[in-house]
């Protein structure tokens, strides 16, 4: 497993739900670029987005996505602003407005609920399955799901960041376009990208700084776009302009390029990345499962996220103490999302196995000390 | 005048139309923050947008805008994504949809033309004045303008970046809300902000890196917002969430904070900044005017921009040679916007007087050498 013992202790122990930790080697190159991008001699913050250099950045980056995901030329690769939240609206504006059949959505947690609310502004939506009554502690089995062949598209979220739930399979029908929000597990492993018609992911988990969103979409999806969309909400404008329709977030896109180079050259691709992430997740889930109920994993085992390990302790007081002690010990970002409380260890690509080992050792100590009382 | 002789030669001689040069002291702090924000101990790229630190950044930044512009509590200060382009749509979505009287727009150049096109998708628009027939080489006199008291708002652009035209006065009626795109001259000097109901400006000229847009708006403007707007296009959501409706571009917002600190503490406020910018502009325009027609300023003298000095030479061949020689001499970003060609020296806040003196000396040399031939 790659280790970065030279990394600043706090950065290396950053378990934040997002923006997440980035690899040390990428941070170093990003830092250098603030004063001077080596091949240009200018600060990355002051290079024109119309320069040859930036055009080359976008071209290499598009190509790196194609290499990492095995994507054909049927797909466009876009870098947009506005986060997944903007996609919650752009998707139904583009694919649902004016349609007679409802789009199908899965309601599996906090973020898919947000996507659903925005889709309802644009047209009819059918909720295929909702985990609300079970407190979003599990995902559906195939037996609980039935999809209509008439839906303009199916939308779901591959990894619910808040609740720590992850689909480990592709859902839906091959004759209905699949649209997937992969914000919190994109590039954490292979994802069978070509089975989806549209994938979107904001950068600030596994891929780079906040402020840029990756959209992969099949060209054929845009055959029937409603007229009159605002220019910046029309995917076709961004495609035509190679993600340079208006000034893009140059620095954030450059950092994503550095991340994709790191994934290809240092990690060795997404299968290797998945192997590393699996080791990290197994360490933490193994600890929860072996703690005799001292630590309580939130998600049903089969639906556990490899990215967000969400857990609780017996009492709110003990959770408060846990968070205070982890902070004092140099760990950061371990509190759960404000919507549900508890604890969450986010173990994105940039977080090292070393950091997870440190956290596991701390948690074992904490249990030894507090289980006795 | 502040000088930064230690600045890397290329950064210091970056006359790009945007993203523009930033002050060296700000670049140094931005660079440090990539590995560690001093008061936090974490990389700025991996700090949660829900952290106390980031809440404090937004609060200080809002306050710095109030200090710099003398803004009362009647105004909200927002940091959004999507650039001025997103505002081209958000403004008419919010203020024009469902209205019976047309909004009034000035068409003074490339960018106001883009704003106009997006407004027309949302409702009726009256063009108060257009510079199209004069090739956008001048702005209107007051005698050429008449404004309706019934318009839901007046929209104009204070500085046309492409053509190098700038209004040196406030337009419109006090009983009709003024909406102004100040993207390329915001914070370059005092702007009588309280005479406007809504000001927007993307960051990448005078204020910071690409990827964040500042919006100042009077609370009373939002009394009558149409229902059903997508959540991220509703100003009220961003107000309520203190610019944290969805993950904001944390790093870009932090750099803007550094810029406002620099403006307040190092420069001494916007009146001082305007004085410095005036000296820089006078140096360049003085050279154009004293060149016996060798260099030809594009804009009518009374409407010249203090930010973008747009000029040409006698022949396209000589312009090509000029651009090649400036590049060889270490100047960058001097070609005109692709829409009109020619040359453009952008002299935003971050560009030093030293850089302008170097360019003027170069241009005098170039003239001496080539005027003889």
XYZ file of C-alpha atoms in Angstrom:
746
model
C 0.000 0.000 0.000
C 1.273 3.469 -0.847
C 2.317 5.430 2.228
C 3.249 9.074 2.662
C 5.028 9.258 6.001
C 6.273 12.740 5.091
C 2.720 14.090 4.864
C 1.659 16.656 7.473
C 0.008 14.711 10.310
C -3.318 16.545 10.105
C -3.651 16.258 6.333
C -2.823 12.580 6.458
C -5.465 11.962 9.157
C -8.277 13.885 7.452
C -11.378 11.658 7.389
C -13.688 14.467 6.258
C -16.821 13.607 4.273
C -15.716 16.162 1.725
C -13.867 18.096 0.501
C -11.648 15.073 1.121
C -7.928 14.467 1.559
C -5.831 14.502 -1.625
C -2.585 12.568 -2.169
C 0.548 14.305 -0.942
C 2.313 14.134 -4.319
C -0.645 15.883 -5.954
C -0.749 18.565 -3.256
C 2.941 19.234 -3.883
C 2.461 19.710 -7.613
C -0.656 21.821 -7.023
C 1.353 23.957 -4.625
C 4.138 24.467 -7.133
C 1.631 25.505 -9.805
C 0.298 28.395 -7.717
C 3.531 30.278 -8.439
C 4.519 28.546 -11.662
C 3.168 25.760 -13.839
C 6.511 24.258 -14.924
C 5.776 24.011 -18.659
C 4.332 27.549 -18.862
C 6.182 29.714 -16.374
C 2.944 31.340 -15.150
C 0.811 30.927 -12.034
C -2.025 28.484 -12.674
C -4.327 31.165 -11.220
C -3.379 33.607 -13.977
C -3.260 31.500 -17.136
C -5.871 32.188 -19.805
C -8.510 29.498 -20.222
C -8.090 30.118 -23.973
C -4.364 29.284 -23.892
C -2.828 26.315 -25.712
C -1.715 25.011 -22.339
C -5.243 24.818 -20.959
C -6.575 23.246 -24.151
C -3.888 20.574 -23.725
C -4.907 20.073 -20.071
C -8.525 19.428 -21.083
C -7.515 17.099 -23.916
C -5.183 15.040 -21.713
C -7.780 14.934 -18.948
C -10.566 13.749 -21.263
C -8.205 11.109 -22.543
C -7.213 10.014 -19.021
C -10.893 9.488 -18.185
C -11.272 7.377 -21.304
C -8.209 5.317 -20.328
C -9.286 4.855 -16.699
C -12.899 3.960 -17.501
C -12.479 2.279 -20.890
C -14.866 4.804 -22.441
C -15.542 4.859 -26.143
C -15.894 7.915 -28.365
C -19.693 7.634 -27.954
C -19.231 9.518 -24.692
C -18.550 13.181 -24.081
C -16.426 14.118 -21.065
C -17.376 17.479 -19.557
C -16.066 19.632 -16.711
C -18.832 21.880 -15.372
C -19.517 24.101 -12.373
C -22.349 23.989 -9.839
C -21.740 20.616 -8.216
C -24.008 17.591 -8.248
C -26.761 20.013 -7.186
C -26.704 21.647 -10.622
C -26.936 18.188 -12.201
C -29.996 17.420 -10.034
C -31.690 20.099 -12.183
C -29.871 19.803 -15.522
C -30.708 16.121 -15.886
C -34.533 16.506 -15.654
C -34.480 19.831 -17.573
C -32.812 17.973 -20.428
C -34.445 14.553 -20.260
C -37.806 14.990 -18.501
C -39.356 18.316 -19.592
C -42.248 17.704 -21.954
C -42.187 13.905 -21.538
C -45.383 11.987 -20.874
C -43.944 9.028 -18.923
C -42.446 9.623 -15.481
C -38.722 9.386 -14.848
C -37.806 6.719 -12.296
C -35.831 7.608 -9.175
C -34.527 5.599 -6.247
C -34.767 7.307 -2.871
C -31.954 5.750 -0.901
C -30.787 8.570 1.373
C -30.151 12.262 1.951
C -28.703 13.101 -1.452
C -31.094 11.104 -3.625
C -33.873 12.936 -1.768
C -32.405 16.225 -2.971
C -32.175 14.946 -6.551
C -35.797 13.801 -6.391
C -37.079 17.178 -5.184
C -35.407 18.993 -8.088
C -36.674 16.460 -10.648
C -40.253 16.985 -9.444
C -40.036 20.645 -10.467
C -39.434 19.564 -14.058
C -41.915 16.778 -14.605
C -43.444 13.523 -13.407
C -41.373 11.214 -11.267
C -42.027 7.689 -10.037
C -40.139 6.593 -6.929
C -39.160 3.009 -7.689
C -38.112 2.307 -4.106
C -37.653 4.352 -0.953
C -35.571 3.497 2.086
C -37.211 6.208 4.147
C -39.264 3.869 6.353
C -36.140 1.890 7.257
C -34.215 5.080 8.131
C -32.019 4.649 5.052
C -30.069 1.800 6.668
C -30.210 -0.510 3.691
C -30.573 -0.617 -0.103
C -33.144 -2.661 -2.048
C -32.683 -6.229 -3.314
C -33.378 -6.899 -6.973
C -36.638 -8.615 -5.927
C -37.921 -5.290 -4.553
C -37.332 -3.427 -7.785
C -39.298 -3.259 -10.998
C -38.493 -0.807 -13.743
C -40.711 0.438 -16.555
C -39.547 0.232 -20.172
C -41.298 3.578 -20.848
C -39.360 5.764 -18.392
C -37.300 8.482 -20.089
C -34.500 7.497 -17.700
C -33.669 5.867 -14.373
C -31.778 7.959 -11.799
C -29.970 6.704 -8.727
C -26.991 7.481 -6.529
C -24.273 4.848 -6.446
C -22.986 5.831 -2.992
C -24.994 7.675 -0.351
C -22.300 9.731 1.373
C -24.338 10.617 4.453
C -25.684 7.156 5.327
C -22.707 5.150 4.058
C -24.664 2.959 1.604
C -23.252 1.778 -1.711
C -24.657 -0.215 -4.607
C -22.229 -2.959 -5.591
C -24.093 -3.686 -8.837
C -25.597 -1.854 -11.817
C -29.375 -1.303 -11.596
C -32.112 -0.888 -14.185
C -32.888 -2.014 -17.705
C -30.606 -1.891 -20.695
C -33.372 -0.296 -22.812
C -33.816 2.731 -20.495
C -30.987 5.267 -20.065
C -29.279 4.961 -16.687
C -28.298 8.236 -15.041
C -26.096 7.912 -11.982
C -24.751 10.370 -9.421
C -21.343 8.898 -8.560
C -20.125 11.944 -6.644
C -18.720 10.054 -3.701
C -17.372 6.875 -5.270
C -16.350 7.924 -8.783
C -12.863 6.661 -9.693
C -12.644 4.685 -6.442
C -12.757 1.547 -8.570
C -14.029 0.283 -11.956
C -17.690 1.269 -12.496
C -18.796 -0.292 -15.813
C -19.237 3.230 -17.149
C -20.546 2.137 -20.530
C -23.660 0.674 -18.935
C -24.721 4.216 -18.033
C -25.967 6.939 -20.378
C -24.973 9.752 -18.050
C -22.668 9.758 -15.045
C -21.963 12.832 -12.973
C -19.665 13.402 -10.028
C -18.483 16.501 -8.269
C -14.769 16.486 -7.672
C -14.388 17.047 -3.970
C -14.361 13.454 -2.759
C -11.926 11.365 -4.783
C -10.945 13.579 -7.660
C -9.937 17.106 -6.715
C -10.943 20.400 -5.089
C -14.534 21.652 -4.773
C -15.794 23.698 -7.710
C -15.852 21.321 -10.654
C -18.153 18.489 -11.675
C -17.395 15.747 -14.180
C -20.172 14.693 -16.553
C -19.844 11.690 -18.883
C -22.681 11.350 -21.319
C -23.564 9.340 -24.388
C -24.039 11.451 -27.458
C -27.363 9.803 -28.396
C -28.915 11.029 -25.132
C -29.097 14.563 -26.518
C -31.233 13.912 -29.589
C -34.342 15.508 -28.104
C -33.281 18.444 -25.869
C -36.107 20.933 -25.125
C -35.730 24.335 -26.763
C -35.143 27.509 -24.773
C -32.808 26.200 -22.073
C -30.490 28.847 -20.648
C -27.178 28.566 -22.482
C -25.146 27.390 -19.500
C -27.690 24.633 -18.726
C -27.528 23.136 -22.212
C -25.032 20.243 -22.299
C -24.610 20.743 -26.052
C -22.998 24.151 -25.534
C -20.422 22.665 -23.180
C -19.738 19.791 -25.572
C -19.246 22.120 -28.512
C -16.907 24.352 -26.501
C -14.878 21.483 -24.986
C -15.859 22.569 -21.456
C -14.818 26.128 -22.291
C -18.281 27.655 -22.899
C -17.544 30.247 -20.245
C -14.449 30.568 -18.065
C -14.007 27.190 -16.379
C -12.386 26.678 -12.953
C -8.880 26.324 -14.393
C -7.066 25.444 -11.170
C -9.558 22.785 -10.067
C -9.460 21.159 -13.498
C -5.653 21.155 -13.415
C -5.705 19.383 -10.023
C -8.043 16.728 -11.460
C -5.509 16.189 -14.224
C -2.816 15.625 -11.572
C -5.138 13.143 -9.809
C -5.778 11.157 -12.993
C -2.022 11.021 -13.686
C -1.516 9.743 -10.133
C -4.227 7.108 -10.628
C -2.716 5.917 -13.905
C 1.010 6.156 -13.146
C 1.372 5.762 -9.364
C -1.618 3.585 -8.479
C -1.827 1.605 -11.710
C -5.476 2.124 -12.617
C -8.873 1.656 -11.027
C -8.596 -2.062 -10.279
C -5.527 -1.352 -8.139
C -7.298 1.622 -6.578
C -10.274 -0.576 -5.678
C -7.933 -3.134 -4.089
C -6.366 -0.439 -1.887
C -9.777 0.953 -0.953
C -11.059 -2.528 -0.104
C -8.127 -3.094 2.304
C -8.877 0.236 4.019
C -12.613 -0.488 4.314
C -12.022 -4.051 5.566
C -9.777 -2.740 8.330
C -12.504 -0.431 9.622
C -15.505 -2.710 9.136
C -13.506 -5.576 10.641
C -12.982 -3.468 13.736
C -16.701 -2.585 13.988
C -17.728 -6.218 13.567
C -15.222 -7.449 16.137
C -16.104 -4.860 18.769
C -18.916 -6.851 20.435
C -21.382 -4.087 19.709
C -19.201 -1.317 21.151
C -19.039 0.266 17.677
C -22.251 -0.055 15.681
C -22.149 0.122 11.904
C -25.172 1.955 10.506
C -25.623 0.265 7.119
C -26.791 -3.262 6.439
C -23.615 -5.320 5.782
C -24.321 -6.128 2.140
C -24.829 -2.445 1.320
C -21.846 -0.994 3.152
C -19.987 1.815 1.455
C -16.290 1.397 0.671
C -15.992 5.190 0.966
C -17.990 6.304 4.010
C -17.896 4.140 7.122
C -20.804 5.386 9.238
C -21.094 4.173 12.823
C -22.289 5.030 16.316
C -21.561 4.274 19.964
C -23.926 3.230 22.759
C -24.783 6.721 23.990
C -24.645 10.285 22.644
C -22.293 11.148 25.545
C -19.815 8.492 24.526
C -20.008 9.667 20.892
C -19.226 13.192 22.042
C -16.232 11.939 23.993
C -15.047 9.854 21.051
C -15.121 12.883 18.769
C -13.299 15.051 21.320
C -10.575 12.453 21.837
C -10.060 11.770 18.140
C -9.686 15.489 17.537
C -7.154 15.787 20.357
C -5.250 12.852 18.826
C -4.948 14.650 15.458
C -7.765 12.988 13.520
C -10.152 15.368 11.795
C -13.523 15.236 10.071
C -14.941 12.226 11.941
C -18.317 13.652 12.958
C -21.310 12.330 11.039
C -23.300 14.485 8.639
C -25.431 17.070 10.448
C -28.562 15.351 9.082
C -28.030 12.137 11.064
C -25.250 12.682 13.633
C -23.014 9.872 14.881
C -19.619 9.264 13.311
C -18.360 8.888 9.771
C -14.885 7.915 8.599
C -14.574 8.870 4.943
C -11.804 6.909 3.334
C -11.561 8.366 -0.159
C -8.787 7.572 -2.633
C -6.462 10.218 -1.184
C -6.582 8.812 2.337
C -3.803 6.302 2.970
C -3.914 2.864 4.545
C -1.496 4.286 7.105
C -4.189 6.745 8.251
C -6.763 3.962 8.554
C -4.331 1.826 10.585
C -3.769 4.772 12.926
C -7.527 5.256 13.344
C -8.133 1.551 13.962
C -5.394 1.496 16.612
C -6.936 4.560 18.244
C -10.417 3.017 18.199
C -9.138 -0.227 19.742
C -7.531 1.794 22.517
C -10.675 3.830 23.028
C -12.762 0.681 23.347
C -10.314 -0.951 25.793
C -10.443 2.131 27.951
C -14.186 2.795 27.832
C -15.691 -0.692 27.609
C -14.316 -1.434 31.102
C -16.142 1.456 32.760
C 3.361 52.444 -6.318
C 3.693 48.940 -4.899
C 6.342 46.901 -6.657
C 7.183 43.224 -6.470
C 10.641 42.909 -7.996
C 10.897 39.383 -6.524
C 7.944 38.201 -8.600
C 8.642 35.638 -11.313
C 9.211 37.581 -14.553
C 6.415 35.905 -16.492
C 3.795 36.267 -13.758
C 4.707 39.897 -13.319
C 4.349 40.592 -17.047
C 1.013 38.800 -17.501
C -1.360 41.146 -19.344
C -3.991 38.453 -19.923
C -7.641 39.470 -20.318
C -8.433 36.930 -17.627
C -7.864 34.943 -15.557
C -5.610 37.882 -14.633
C -2.397 38.296 -12.668
C -2.758 38.223 -8.867
C -0.478 40.036 -6.390
C 2.665 38.144 -5.413
C 1.938 38.313 -1.662
C -1.460 36.703 -2.263
C 0.045 33.989 -4.481
C 2.508 33.177 -1.699
C -0.216 32.769 0.923
C -2.364 30.790 -1.507
C 0.603 28.545 -2.156
C 1.202 27.935 1.534
C -2.468 27.049 2.050
C -2.323 24.182 -0.451
C -0.338 22.168 2.089
C -1.489 23.911 5.251
C -3.790 26.784 6.156
C -1.783 28.157 9.105
C -4.681 28.491 11.561
C -6.081 25.020 10.778
C -3.181 22.751 9.941
C -5.009 21.240 6.952
C -4.724 21.701 3.198
C -7.235 24.259 1.969
C -8.237 21.648 -0.643
C -9.313 19.203 2.064
C -11.108 21.356 4.656
C -14.830 20.812 5.112
C -17.045 23.614 3.842
C -19.086 23.042 7.020
C -16.079 23.732 9.282
C -15.884 26.661 11.711
C -12.854 27.873 9.773
C -14.740 28.175 6.495
C -17.724 29.847 8.189
C -15.246 32.406 9.560
C -13.740 32.893 6.075
C -17.176 33.694 4.620
C -18.059 36.032 7.506
C -14.773 37.962 7.252
C -15.081 38.122 3.486
C -18.651 39.462 3.565
C -17.482 42.022 6.075
C -14.482 43.015 3.947
C -16.818 43.676 1.010
C -18.957 45.860 3.249
C -15.866 47.777 4.402
C -14.435 48.216 0.902
C -17.728 49.286 -0.696
C -19.421 51.000 2.245
C -22.351 48.590 1.930
C -25.208 48.624 4.412
C -26.990 45.606 5.898
C -29.694 46.043 3.225
C -27.369 44.082 0.929
C -26.621 40.408 0.828
C -23.132 39.325 -0.235
C -23.067 35.979 -2.041
C -20.371 33.741 -3.499
C -21.796 31.574 -6.287
C -20.551 29.347 -9.100
C -21.186 29.542 -12.832
C -19.552 32.858 -13.680
C -21.228 35.970 -15.039
C -22.817 33.647 -17.612
C -24.981 32.062 -14.915
C -26.004 35.556 -13.767
C -27.006 36.413 -17.356
C -29.786 33.839 -16.771
C -30.427 34.096 -13.020
C -31.163 37.835 -13.207
C -34.012 37.603 -15.760
C -35.302 34.307 -14.277
C -35.695 36.124 -10.976
C -36.727 39.614 -12.083
C -38.276 39.299 -15.549
C -40.310 36.059 -15.696
C -44.025 36.812 -15.651
C -43.546 40.597 -15.857
C -45.560 42.648 -18.363
C -43.089 45.515 -18.958
C -39.808 44.809 -20.729
C -36.497 44.877 -18.898
C -34.080 47.469 -20.297
C -30.646 46.448 -21.536
C -27.716 48.357 -22.989
C -25.879 46.616 -25.807
C -22.373 48.025 -25.582
C -20.172 45.128 -26.659
C -19.467 41.415 -26.769
C -20.476 40.551 -23.213
C -23.616 42.680 -22.969
C -24.724 40.952 -26.181
C -24.450 37.605 -24.391
C -26.452 38.925 -21.415
C -29.138 40.224 -23.768
C -29.521 36.883 -25.556
C -30.103 35.042 -22.274
C -32.580 37.663 -21.013
C -34.644 37.264 -24.192
C -35.258 33.603 -23.305
C -36.990 34.710 -20.097
C -39.156 37.626 -21.174
C -39.465 40.915 -23.034
C -36.410 43.109 -23.389
C -36.014 46.648 -24.701
C -32.562 47.608 -25.968
C -32.114 51.176 -24.719
C -29.033 51.756 -26.846
C -26.805 49.660 -29.068
C -23.246 50.387 -30.135
C -23.376 47.708 -32.812
C -23.507 50.106 -35.765
C -20.417 51.941 -34.513
C -18.516 48.658 -34.068
C -18.689 49.057 -30.286
C -16.034 51.779 -30.305
C -17.914 54.137 -28.018
C -20.535 54.315 -25.261
C -23.680 56.486 -25.297
C -23.961 60.065 -23.990
C -26.751 60.813 -21.548
C -28.567 62.636 -24.363
C -28.863 59.366 -26.291
C -30.483 57.498 -23.404
C -34.020 57.474 -22.116
C -35.210 55.047 -19.499
C -38.744 53.903 -18.690
C -40.084 54.122 -15.124
C -42.001 50.884 -15.736
C -39.055 48.590 -16.476
C -38.605 45.814 -13.907
C -34.887 46.631 -14.021
C -32.092 48.168 -16.080
C -29.110 45.962 -16.964
C -25.739 47.104 -18.212
C -22.073 46.172 -18.107
C -19.765 48.695 -16.451
C -16.657 47.613 -18.369
C -16.671 45.811 -21.712
C -13.579 43.614 -21.417
C -13.283 42.762 -25.093
C -13.665 46.276 -26.583
C -12.032 48.182 -23.709
C -14.997 50.474 -22.984
C -15.906 51.642 -19.482
C -18.731 53.739 -18.068
C -17.339 56.403 -15.749
C -20.767 57.250 -14.353
C -23.870 55.519 -12.979
C -26.715 55.113 -15.500
C -30.485 54.872 -15.175
C -33.234 56.076 -12.877
C -33.328 55.894 -9.114
C -36.852 54.437 -9.199
C -35.880 51.431 -11.342
C -33.523 48.772 -9.944
C -30.072 48.945 -11.524
C -28.413 45.600 -12.254
C -24.779 45.782 -13.280
C -22.237 43.239 -14.477
C -18.977 44.555 -13.022
C -16.961 41.424 -13.792
C -13.964 43.216 -15.204
C -13.739 46.365 -13.077
C -15.167 45.319 -9.721
C -12.943 46.459 -6.830
C -10.683 48.367 -9.221
C -11.951 51.542 -7.555
C -15.007 52.901 -5.703
C -18.251 52.083 -7.565
C -21.111 53.748 -5.612
C -22.431 50.265 -4.894
C -25.525 51.448 -3.041
C -26.902 53.028 -6.204
C -27.310 49.511 -7.630
C -29.848 46.886 -6.596
C -27.758 44.005 -7.849
C -24.079 43.845 -8.783
C -22.366 40.713 -10.009
C -18.778 40.012 -10.894
C -16.878 36.839 -11.562
C -13.601 36.690 -9.721
C -11.025 36.045 -12.388
C -10.107 39.630 -13.272
C -9.360 41.649 -10.139
C -10.495 39.435 -7.322
C -9.240 35.868 -7.475
C -9.173 32.610 -9.412
C -11.821 31.474 -11.904
C -14.728 29.520 -10.435
C -16.505 31.935 -8.118
C -18.823 34.881 -8.723
C -19.668 37.637 -6.257
C -23.272 38.835 -6.115
C -24.334 41.853 -4.038
C -28.054 42.352 -3.889
C -30.577 44.447 -2.008
C -32.936 42.389 0.080
C -36.044 44.189 -1.227
C -35.279 42.996 -4.761
C -36.438 39.483 -3.843
C -40.003 40.260 -2.774
C -41.545 38.782 -5.894
C -39.465 35.781 -7.018
C -41.317 33.396 -9.382
C -42.177 30.001 -7.918
C -40.627 26.785 -9.145
C -37.060 27.949 -9.800
C -34.477 25.183 -9.506
C -33.027 25.367 -6.002
C -29.527 26.399 -7.053
C -30.916 29.251 -9.218
C -32.900 30.793 -6.351
C -30.880 33.580 -4.690
C -32.904 33.110 -1.485
C -31.456 29.625 -0.939
C -27.918 30.973 -1.167
C -28.756 33.856 1.173
C -30.291 31.553 3.747
C -27.299 29.198 3.590
C -24.650 31.953 3.709
C -23.276 30.871 0.324
C -23.127 27.275 1.579
C -26.264 25.905 -0.140
C -24.147 23.234 -1.781
C -20.392 22.754 -1.578
C -18.850 26.094 -2.574
C -15.427 26.484 -4.234
C -13.581 26.718 -0.913
C -10.113 27.477 -2.296
C -11.278 30.220 -4.681
C -13.261 31.894 -1.909
C -10.217 31.744 0.381
C -8.087 33.458 -2.282
C -10.700 36.226 -2.569
C -10.410 36.713 1.177
C -6.646 37.127 0.771
C -7.257 39.672 -2.016
C -9.653 41.730 0.107
C -7.141 41.718 2.985
C -4.487 42.919 0.539
C -6.805 45.678 -0.739
C -7.613 46.858 2.788
C -4.243 46.456 4.508
C -1.591 46.772 1.797
C -3.284 49.040 -0.742
C -5.378 51.095 1.671
C -8.821 50.748 0.108
C -10.468 51.300 -3.240
C -9.622 55.007 -3.619
C -5.922 54.143 -3.400
C -6.455 51.224 -5.743
C -8.140 53.532 -8.273
C -5.207 55.975 -8.036
C -2.723 53.177 -8.812
C -4.884 51.899 -11.678
C -5.196 55.423 -13.092
C -1.399 55.836 -13.163
C -1.049 52.517 -15.006
C -3.761 53.390 -17.544
C -2.371 56.900 -18.117
C 1.052 55.458 -18.907
C -0.365 53.247 -21.648
C -2.928 55.643 -23.111
C -0.307 58.416 -23.009
C 1.948 56.236 -25.128
C -0.851 55.486 -27.639
C -1.774 59.174 -27.913
C 1.841 60.278 -28.357
C 2.683 57.680 -30.999
C 1.591 59.756 -34.032
C -0.900 57.088 -35.000
C 1.605 54.231 -34.837
C -0.483 52.697 -32.040
C -4.230 53.169 -32.451
C -6.525 53.046 -29.446
C -9.826 51.354 -30.233
C -12.206 53.122 -27.858
C -13.406 56.715 -28.004
C -11.251 58.655 -25.496
C -14.028 59.538 -23.044
C -15.066 55.890 -22.772
C -11.673 54.296 -22.370
C -11.379 51.427 -19.933
C -8.952 51.707 -17.012
C -8.708 47.888 -17.104
C -8.417 46.829 -20.756
C -6.328 48.932 -23.107
C -7.333 47.776 -26.584
C -5.273 48.942 -29.564
C -4.073 48.089 -33.031
C -1.219 48.756 -35.430
C -1.288 49.833 -39.076
C -1.303 46.366 -40.637
C -2.177 42.819 -39.530
C 1.417 41.820 -40.354
C 2.813 44.390 -37.967
C 0.385 43.288 -35.270
C 1.555 39.720 -35.713
C 5.157 40.823 -35.388
C 4.354 42.904 -32.313
C 2.744 39.908 -30.598
C 5.664 37.642 -31.488
C 8.217 40.138 -30.182
C 6.329 40.828 -26.927
C 6.104 37.116 -26.283
C 9.832 36.676 -26.911
C 10.488 39.549 -24.506
C 8.575 37.794 -21.710
C 5.215 39.589 -21.926
C 2.177 37.334 -22.070
C -1.525 37.637 -22.808
C -1.346 40.654 -25.142
C -3.413 39.370 -28.043
C -6.879 40.842 -28.406
C -10.030 38.805 -27.787
C -10.663 36.261 -30.559
C -13.888 38.125 -31.417
C -12.100 41.290 -32.605
C -8.356 40.606 -32.867
C -5.729 43.311 -32.427
C -4.012 43.809 -29.077
C -5.232 44.162 -25.523
C -3.195 45.030 -22.448
C -5.281 44.113 -19.397
C -4.042 45.979 -16.376
C -6.078 44.567 -13.523
C -5.409 45.283 -9.841
C -2.808 42.543 -9.554
C -0.665 43.890 -12.384
C 2.023 46.251 -11.116
C 3.052 49.664 -12.384
C 6.478 48.128 -12.901
C 4.981 45.770 -15.489
C 3.278 48.642 -17.306
C 6.529 50.651 -17.359
C 8.308 47.647 -18.874
C 5.608 47.306 -21.535
C 5.659 51.023 -22.348
C 9.445 50.936 -22.718
C 9.136 47.917 -24.993
C 6.462 49.592 -27.109
C 8.529 52.773 -27.484
C 11.444 50.648 -28.675
C 9.222 48.718 -31.056
C 7.923 51.943 -32.559
C 11.411 53.435 -32.908
C 12.541 50.338 -34.719
C 9.523 49.804 -36.978
C 8.331 53.344 -37.705
C 11.611 53.973 -39.587
C 11.094 51.142 -42.011
